[in-house]
């Protein structure tokens, strides 16, 4: 996932990455990548699955293309 994210950031870099509290998004390497890219990480608490639908959709395509 990190390799895909780096490729995505080379084309277009968001100001904010909105995600849930899954292990992919709380991983120190992931957070360091966002910090280096000057992208703010925002995580939602449990019970807010609908708030995360755009993030899930965004990552579903690169995840399947890279894996």
PDB file of N, CA and C in Angstrom:
ATOM      1  N   UNK A   1       0.811  -1.179   0.000  1.00  0.00           N
ATOM      2  CA  UNK A   1       0.000   0.000   0.000  1.00  0.00           C
ATOM      3  C   UNK A   1       0.865   1.257   0.000  1.00  0.00           C
ATOM      4  N   UNK A   2       1.974   1.237   0.699  1.00  0.00           N
ATOM      5  CA  UNK A   2       2.828   2.421   0.765  1.00  0.00           C
ATOM      6  C   UNK A   2       3.410   2.769  -0.598  1.00  0.00           C
ATOM      7  N   UNK A   3       3.786   1.759  -1.360  1.00  0.00           N
ATOM      8  CA  UNK A   3       4.319   2.003  -2.707  1.00  0.00           C
ATOM      9  C   UNK A   3       3.260   2.671  -3.581  1.00  0.00           C
ATOM     10  N   UNK A   4       2.041   2.189  -3.491  1.00  0.00           N
ATOM     11  CA  UNK A   4       0.946   2.786  -4.267  1.00  0.00           C
ATOM     12  C   UNK A   4       0.674   4.220  -3.830  1.00  0.00           C
ATOM     13  N   UNK A   5       0.738   4.448  -2.541  1.00  0.00           N
ATOM     14  CA  UNK A   5       0.498   5.792  -2.022  1.00  0.00           C
ATOM     15  C   UNK A   5       1.574   6.764  -2.489  1.00  0.00           C
ATOM     16  N   UNK A   6       2.814   6.323  -2.503  1.00  0.00           N
ATOM     17  CA  UNK A   6       3.907   7.167  -3.005  1.00  0.00           C
ATOM     18  C   UNK A   6       3.683   7.516  -4.470  1.00  0.00           C
ATOM     19  N   UNK A   7       3.265   6.534  -5.261  1.00  0.00           N
ATOM     20  CA  UNK A   7       2.980   6.805  -6.679  1.00  0.00           C
ATOM     21  C   UNK A   7       1.835   7.789  -6.823  1.00  0.00           C
ATOM     22  N   UNK A   8       0.807   7.622  -6.017  1.00  0.00           N
ATOM     23  CA  UNK A   8      -0.336   8.539  -6.075  1.00  0.00           C
ATOM     24  C   UNK A   8       0.084   9.956  -5.691  1.00  0.00           C
ATOM     25  N   UNK A   9       0.913  10.087  -4.661  1.00  0.00           N
ATOM     26  CA  UNK A   9       1.379  11.405  -4.231  1.00  0.00           C
ATOM     27  C   UNK A   9       2.247  12.073  -5.288  1.00  0.00           C
ATOM     28  N   UNK A  10       2.917  11.308  -6.122  1.00  0.00           N
ATOM     29  CA  UNK A  10       3.738  11.909  -7.173  1.00  0.00           C
ATOM     30  C   UNK A  10       2.871  12.572  -8.239  1.00  0.00           C
ATOM     31  N   UNK A  11       1.622  12.154  -8.330  1.00  0.00           N
ATOM     32  CA  UNK A  11       0.696  12.734  -9.317  1.00  0.00           C
ATOM     33  C   UNK A  11      -0.173  13.831  -8.718  1.00  0.00           C
ATOM     34  N   UNK A  12      -0.655  13.569  -7.519  1.00  0.00           N
ATOM     35  CA  UNK A  12      -1.565  14.510  -6.863  1.00  0.00           C
ATOM     36  C   UNK A  12      -1.504  14.249  -5.365  1.00  0.00           C
ATOM     37  N   UNK A  13      -1.284  15.288  -4.606  1.00  0.00           N
ATOM     38  CA  UNK A  13      -1.140  15.124  -3.162  1.00  0.00           C
ATOM     39  C   UNK A  13      -2.266  15.861  -2.450  1.00  0.00           C
ATOM     40  N   UNK A  14      -3.060  15.146  -1.653  1.00  0.00           N
ATOM     41  CA  UNK A  14      -4.141  15.807  -0.920  1.00  0.00           C
ATOM     42  C   UNK A  14      -3.602  16.556   0.295  1.00  0.00           C
ATOM     43  N   UNK A  15      -4.400  17.451   0.810  1.00  0.00           N
ATOM     44  CA  UNK A  15      -4.028  18.141   2.043  1.00  0.00           C
ATOM     45  C   UNK A  15      -4.319  17.261   3.255  1.00  0.00           C
ATOM     46  N   UNK A  16      -5.354  16.413   3.124  1.00  0.00           N
ATOM     47  CA  UNK A  16      -5.818  15.587   4.241  1.00  0.00           C
ATOM     48  C   UNK A  16      -6.054  14.160   3.768  1.00  0.00           C
ATOM     49  N   UNK A  17      -5.653  13.184   4.583  1.00  0.00           N
ATOM     50  CA  UNK A  17      -5.990  11.779   4.352  1.00  0.00           C
ATOM     51  C   UNK A  17      -6.945  11.370   5.461  1.00  0.00           C
ATOM     52  N   UNK A  18      -8.172  11.065   5.096  1.00  0.00           N
ATOM     53  CA  UNK A  18      -9.212  10.685   6.034  1.00  0.00           C
ATOM     54  C   UNK A  18      -9.302   9.164   6.055  1.00  0.00           C
ATOM     55  N   UNK A  19      -9.208   8.550   7.227  1.00  0.00           N
ATOM     56  CA  UNK A  19      -9.246   7.087   7.289  1.00  0.00           C
ATOM     57  C   UNK A  19      -9.852   6.615   8.601  1.00  0.00           C
ATOM     58  N   UNK A  20     -10.036   5.295   8.674  1.00  0.00           N
ATOM     59  CA  UNK A  20     -10.478   4.708   9.935  1.00  0.00           C
ATOM     60  C   UNK A  20      -9.252   4.430  10.799  1.00  0.00           C
ATOM     61  N   UNK A  21      -9.416   3.687  11.859  1.00  0.00           N
ATOM     62  CA  UNK A  21      -8.306   3.414  12.765  1.00  0.00           C
ATOM     63  C   UNK A  21      -7.692   2.040  12.517  1.00  0.00           C
ATOM     64  N   UNK A  22      -7.805   1.560  11.291  1.00  0.00           N
ATOM     65  CA  UNK A  22      -7.226   0.267  10.949  1.00  0.00           C
ATOM     66  C   UNK A  22      -5.708   0.285  11.038  1.00  0.00           C
ATOM     67  N   UNK A  23      -5.128  -0.896  11.133  1.00  0.00           N
ATOM     68  CA  UNK A  23      -3.680  -1.004  11.328  1.00  0.00           C
ATOM     69  C   UNK A  23      -2.881  -0.392  10.182  1.00  0.00           C
ATOM     70  N   UNK A  24      -3.436  -0.400   8.961  1.00  0.00           N
ATOM     71  CA  UNK A  24      -2.735   0.221   7.837  1.00  0.00           C
ATOM     72  C   UNK A  24      -2.538   1.714   8.076  1.00  0.00           C
ATOM     73  N   UNK A  25      -3.526   2.331   8.713  1.00  0.00           N
ATOM     74  CA  UNK A  25      -3.541   3.784   8.840  1.00  0.00           C
ATOM     75  C   UNK A  25      -2.992   4.297  10.167  1.00  0.00           C
ATOM     76  N   UNK A  26      -2.656   3.401  11.070  1.00  0.00           N
ATOM     77  CA  UNK A  26      -2.023   3.803  12.323  1.00  0.00           C
ATOM     78  C   UNK A  26      -0.568   3.344  12.360  1.00  0.00           C
ATOM     79  N   UNK A  27      -0.136   2.708  11.286  1.00  0.00           N
ATOM     80  CA  UNK A  27       1.231   2.214  11.153  1.00  0.00           C
ATOM     81  C   UNK A  27       2.214   3.387  11.132  1.00  0.00           C
ATOM     82  N   UNK A  28       3.306   3.259  11.854  1.00  0.00           N
ATOM     83  CA  UNK A  28       4.292   4.345  11.952  1.00  0.00           C
ATOM     84  C   UNK A  28       4.881   4.716  10.595  1.00  0.00           C
ATOM     85  N   UNK A  29       5.118   3.739   9.733  1.00  0.00           N
ATOM     86  CA  UNK A  29       5.689   4.018   8.409  1.00  0.00           C
ATOM     87  C   UNK A  29       4.715   4.828   7.564  1.00  0.00           C
ATOM     88  N   UNK A  30       3.431   4.473   7.617  1.00  0.00           N
ATOM     89  CA  UNK A  30       2.392   5.206   6.892  1.00  0.00           C
ATOM     90  C   UNK A  30       2.318   6.650   7.392  1.00  0.00           C
ATOM     91  N   UNK A  31       2.288   6.816   8.700  1.00  0.00           N
ATOM     92  CA  UNK A  31       2.196   8.163   9.270  1.00  0.00           C
ATOM     93  C   UNK A  31       3.435   8.995   8.953  1.00  0.00           C
ATOM     94  N   UNK A  32       4.587   8.358   8.920  1.00  0.00           N
ATOM     95  CA  UNK A  32       5.827   9.058   8.554  1.00  0.00           C
ATOM     96  C   UNK A  32       5.780   9.509   7.094  1.00  0.00           C
ATOM     97  N   UNK A  33       5.246   8.658   6.219  1.00  0.00           N
ATOM     98  CA  UNK A  33       5.108   9.020   4.804  1.00  0.00           C
ATOM     99  C   UNK A  33       4.209  10.243   4.654  1.00  0.00           C
ATOM    100  N   UNK A  34       3.092  10.257   5.368  1.00  0.00           N
ATOM    101  CA  UNK A  34       2.201  11.418   5.315  1.00  0.00           C
ATOM    102  C   UNK A  34       2.894  12.663   5.856  1.00  0.00           C
ATOM    103  N   UNK A  35       3.631  12.498   6.931  1.00  0.00           N
ATOM    104  CA  UNK A  35       4.345  13.626   7.528  1.00  0.00           C
ATOM    105  C   UNK A  35       5.367  14.205   6.552  1.00  0.00           C
ATOM    106  N   UNK A  36       6.117  13.342   5.890  1.00  0.00           N
ATOM    107  CA  UNK A  36       7.117  13.795   4.917  1.00  0.00           C
ATOM    108  C   UNK A  36       6.466  14.490   3.729  1.00  0.00           C
ATOM    109  N   UNK A  37       5.270  14.039   3.358  1.00  0.00           N
ATOM    110  CA  UNK A  37       4.553  14.628   2.226  1.00  0.00           C
ATOM    111  C   UNK A  37       3.736  15.848   2.641  1.00  0.00           C
ATOM    112  N   UNK A  38       3.772  16.190   3.922  1.00  0.00           N
ATOM    113  CA  UNK A  38       2.999  17.301   4.495  1.00  0.00           C
ATOM    114  C   UNK A  38       1.507  17.106   4.207  1.00  0.00           C
ATOM    115  N   UNK A  39       1.032  15.918   4.543  1.00  0.00           N
ATOM    116  CA  UNK A  39      -0.379  15.568   4.413  1.00  0.00           C
ATOM    117  C   UNK A  39      -0.895  15.269   5.817  1.00  0.00           C
ATOM    118  N   UNK A  40      -1.990  15.900   6.181  1.00  0.00           N
ATOM    119  CA  UNK A  40      -2.550  15.721   7.522  1.00  0.00           C
ATOM    120  C   UNK A  40      -3.372  14.434   7.582  1.00  0.00           C
ATOM    121  N   UNK A  41      -3.105  13.605   8.583  1.00  0.00           N
ATOM    122  CA  UNK A  41      -3.844  12.355   8.784  1.00  0.00           C
ATOM    123  C   UNK A  41      -4.991  12.594   9.755  1.00  0.00           C
ATOM    124  N   UNK A  42      -6.193  12.222   9.340  1.00  0.00           N
ATOM    125  CA  UNK A  42      -7.360  12.319  10.210  1.00  0.00           C
ATOM    126  C   UNK A  42      -7.988  10.934  10.290  1.00  0.00           C
ATOM    127  N   UNK A  43      -8.168  10.443  11.510  1.00  0.00           N
ATOM    128  CA  UNK A  43      -8.815   9.147  11.704  1.00  0.00           C
ATOM    129  C   UNK A  43     -10.111   9.342  12.475  1.00  0.00           C
ATOM    130  N   UNK A  44     -11.099   8.550  12.110  1.00  0.00           N
ATOM    131  CA  UNK A  44     -12.392   8.592  12.786  1.00  0.00           C
ATOM    132  C   UNK A  44     -12.472   7.480  13.806  1.00  0.00           C
ATOM    133  N   UNK A  45     -13.242   7.699  14.819  1.00  0.00           N
ATOM    134  CA  UNK A  45     -13.451   6.690  15.847  1.00  0.00           C
ATOM    135  C   UNK A  45     -14.360   5.578  15.365  1.00  0.00           C
ATOM    136  N   UNK A  46     -14.551   4.609  16.201  1.00  0.00           N
ATOM    137  CA  UNK A  46     -15.410   3.475  15.872  1.00  0.00           C
ATOM    138  C   UNK A  46     -16.842   3.946  15.713  1.00  0.00           C
ATOM    139  N   UNK A  47     -17.559   3.295  14.800  1.00  0.00           N
ATOM    140  CA  UNK A  47     -18.965   3.612  14.617  1.00  0.00           C
ATOM    141  C   UNK A  47     -19.247   4.655  13.559  1.00  0.00           C
ATOM    142  N   UNK A  48     -18.228   5.068  12.814  1.00  0.00           N
ATOM    143  CA  UNK A  48     -18.416   6.083  11.782  1.00  0.00           C
ATOM    144  C   UNK A  48     -18.072   5.541  10.402  1.00  0.00           C
ATOM    145  N   UNK A  49     -18.517   4.342  10.104  1.00  0.00           N
ATOM    146  CA  UNK A  49     -18.169   3.695   8.834  1.00  0.00           C
ATOM    147  C   UNK A  49     -18.622   4.503   7.626  1.00  0.00           C
ATOM    148  N   UNK A  50     -19.770   5.141   7.691  1.00  0.00           N
ATOM    149  CA  UNK A  50     -20.255   5.902   6.537  1.00  0.00           C
ATOM    150  C   UNK A  50     -19.400   7.134   6.266  1.00  0.00           C
ATOM    151  N   UNK A  51     -18.761   7.679   7.283  1.00  0.00           N
ATOM    152  CA  UNK A  51     -17.864   8.820   7.086  1.00  0.00           C
ATOM    153  C   UNK A  51     -16.638   8.429   6.279  1.00  0.00           C
ATOM    154  N   UNK A  52     -16.322   7.158   6.276  1.00  0.00           N
ATOM    155  CA  UNK A  52     -15.095   6.667   5.663  1.00  0.00           C
ATOM    156  C   UNK A  52     -15.311   6.084   4.265  1.00  0.00           C
ATOM    157  N   UNK A  53     -16.498   6.177   3.715  1.00  0.00           N
ATOM    158  CA  UNK A  53     -16.791   5.513   2.441  1.00  0.00           C
ATOM    159  C   UNK A  53     -15.927   6.029   1.295  1.00  0.00           C
ATOM    160  N   UNK A  54     -15.682   7.310   1.232  1.00  0.00           N
ATOM    161  CA  UNK A  54     -14.840   7.847   0.152  1.00  0.00           C
ATOM    162  C   UNK A  54     -13.400   7.361   0.279  1.00  0.00           C
ATOM    163  N   UNK A  55     -12.903   7.283   1.489  1.00  0.00           N
ATOM    164  CA  UNK A  55     -11.546   6.784   1.706  1.00  0.00           C
ATOM    165  C   UNK A  55     -11.443   5.327   1.295  1.00  0.00           C
ATOM    166  N   UNK A  56     -12.422   4.519   1.687  1.00  0.00           N
ATOM    167  CA  UNK A  56     -12.420   3.101   1.317  1.00  0.00           C
ATOM    168  C   UNK A  56     -12.445   2.951  -0.202  1.00  0.00           C
ATOM    169  N   UNK A  57     -13.239   3.740  -0.874  1.00  0.00           N
ATOM    170  CA  UNK A  57     -13.331   3.675  -2.334  1.00  0.00           C
ATOM    171  C   UNK A  57     -12.022   4.119  -2.972  1.00  0.00           C
ATOM    172  N   UNK A  58     -11.412   5.170  -2.436  1.00  0.00           N
ATOM    173  CA  UNK A  58     -10.155   5.675  -2.979  1.00  0.00           C
ATOM    174  C   UNK A  58      -9.077   4.600  -2.937  1.00  0.00           C
ATOM    175  N   UNK A  59      -8.982   3.894  -1.814  1.00  0.00           N
ATOM    176  CA  UNK A  59      -7.926   2.903  -1.660  1.00  0.00           C
ATOM    177  C   UNK A  59      -8.247   1.565  -2.301  1.00  0.00           C
ATOM    178  N   UNK A  60      -9.501   1.293  -2.602  1.00  0.00           N
ATOM    179  CA  UNK A  60      -9.822  -0.019  -3.155  1.00  0.00           C
ATOM    180  C   UNK A  60      -9.197  -0.221  -4.529  1.00  0.00           C
ATOM    181  N   UNK A  61      -9.230   0.767  -5.394  1.00  0.00           N
ATOM    182  CA  UNK A  61      -8.658   0.609  -6.737  1.00  0.00           C
ATOM    183  C   UNK A  61      -7.148   0.438  -6.721  1.00  0.00           C
ATOM    184  N   UNK A  62      -6.377   1.349  -6.103  1.00  0.00           N
ATOM    185  CA  UNK A  62      -4.919   1.150  -6.095  1.00  0.00           C
ATOM    186  C   UNK A  62      -4.509  -0.135  -5.387  1.00  0.00           C
ATOM    187  N   UNK A  63      -5.246  -0.502  -4.350  1.00  0.00           N
ATOM    188  CA  UNK A  63      -4.917  -1.709  -3.602  1.00  0.00           C
ATOM    189  C   UNK A  63      -5.007  -2.929  -4.520  1.00  0.00           C
ATOM    190  N   UNK A  64      -6.073  -3.022  -5.307  1.00  0.00           N
ATOM    191  CA  UNK A  64      -6.247  -4.171  -6.192  1.00  0.00           C
ATOM    192  C   UNK A  64      -5.337  -4.099  -7.412  1.00  0.00           C
ATOM    193  N   UNK A  65      -5.011  -2.905  -7.873  1.00  0.00           N
ATOM    194  CA  UNK A  65      -4.109  -2.770  -9.014  1.00  0.00           C
ATOM    195  C   UNK A  65      -2.685  -3.147  -8.650  1.00  0.00           C
ATOM    196  N   UNK A  66      -2.268  -2.847  -7.429  1.00  0.00           N
ATOM    197  CA  UNK A  66      -0.891  -3.108  -7.007  1.00  0.00           C
ATOM    198  C   UNK A  66      -0.695  -4.508  -6.443  1.00  0.00           C
ATOM    199  N   UNK A  67      -1.746  -5.132  -5.989  1.00  0.00           N
ATOM    200  CA  UNK A  67      -1.600  -6.459  -5.365  1.00  0.00           C
ATOM    201  C   UNK A  67      -1.792  -7.553  -6.339  1.00  0.00           C
TER     202      UNK A  67
END
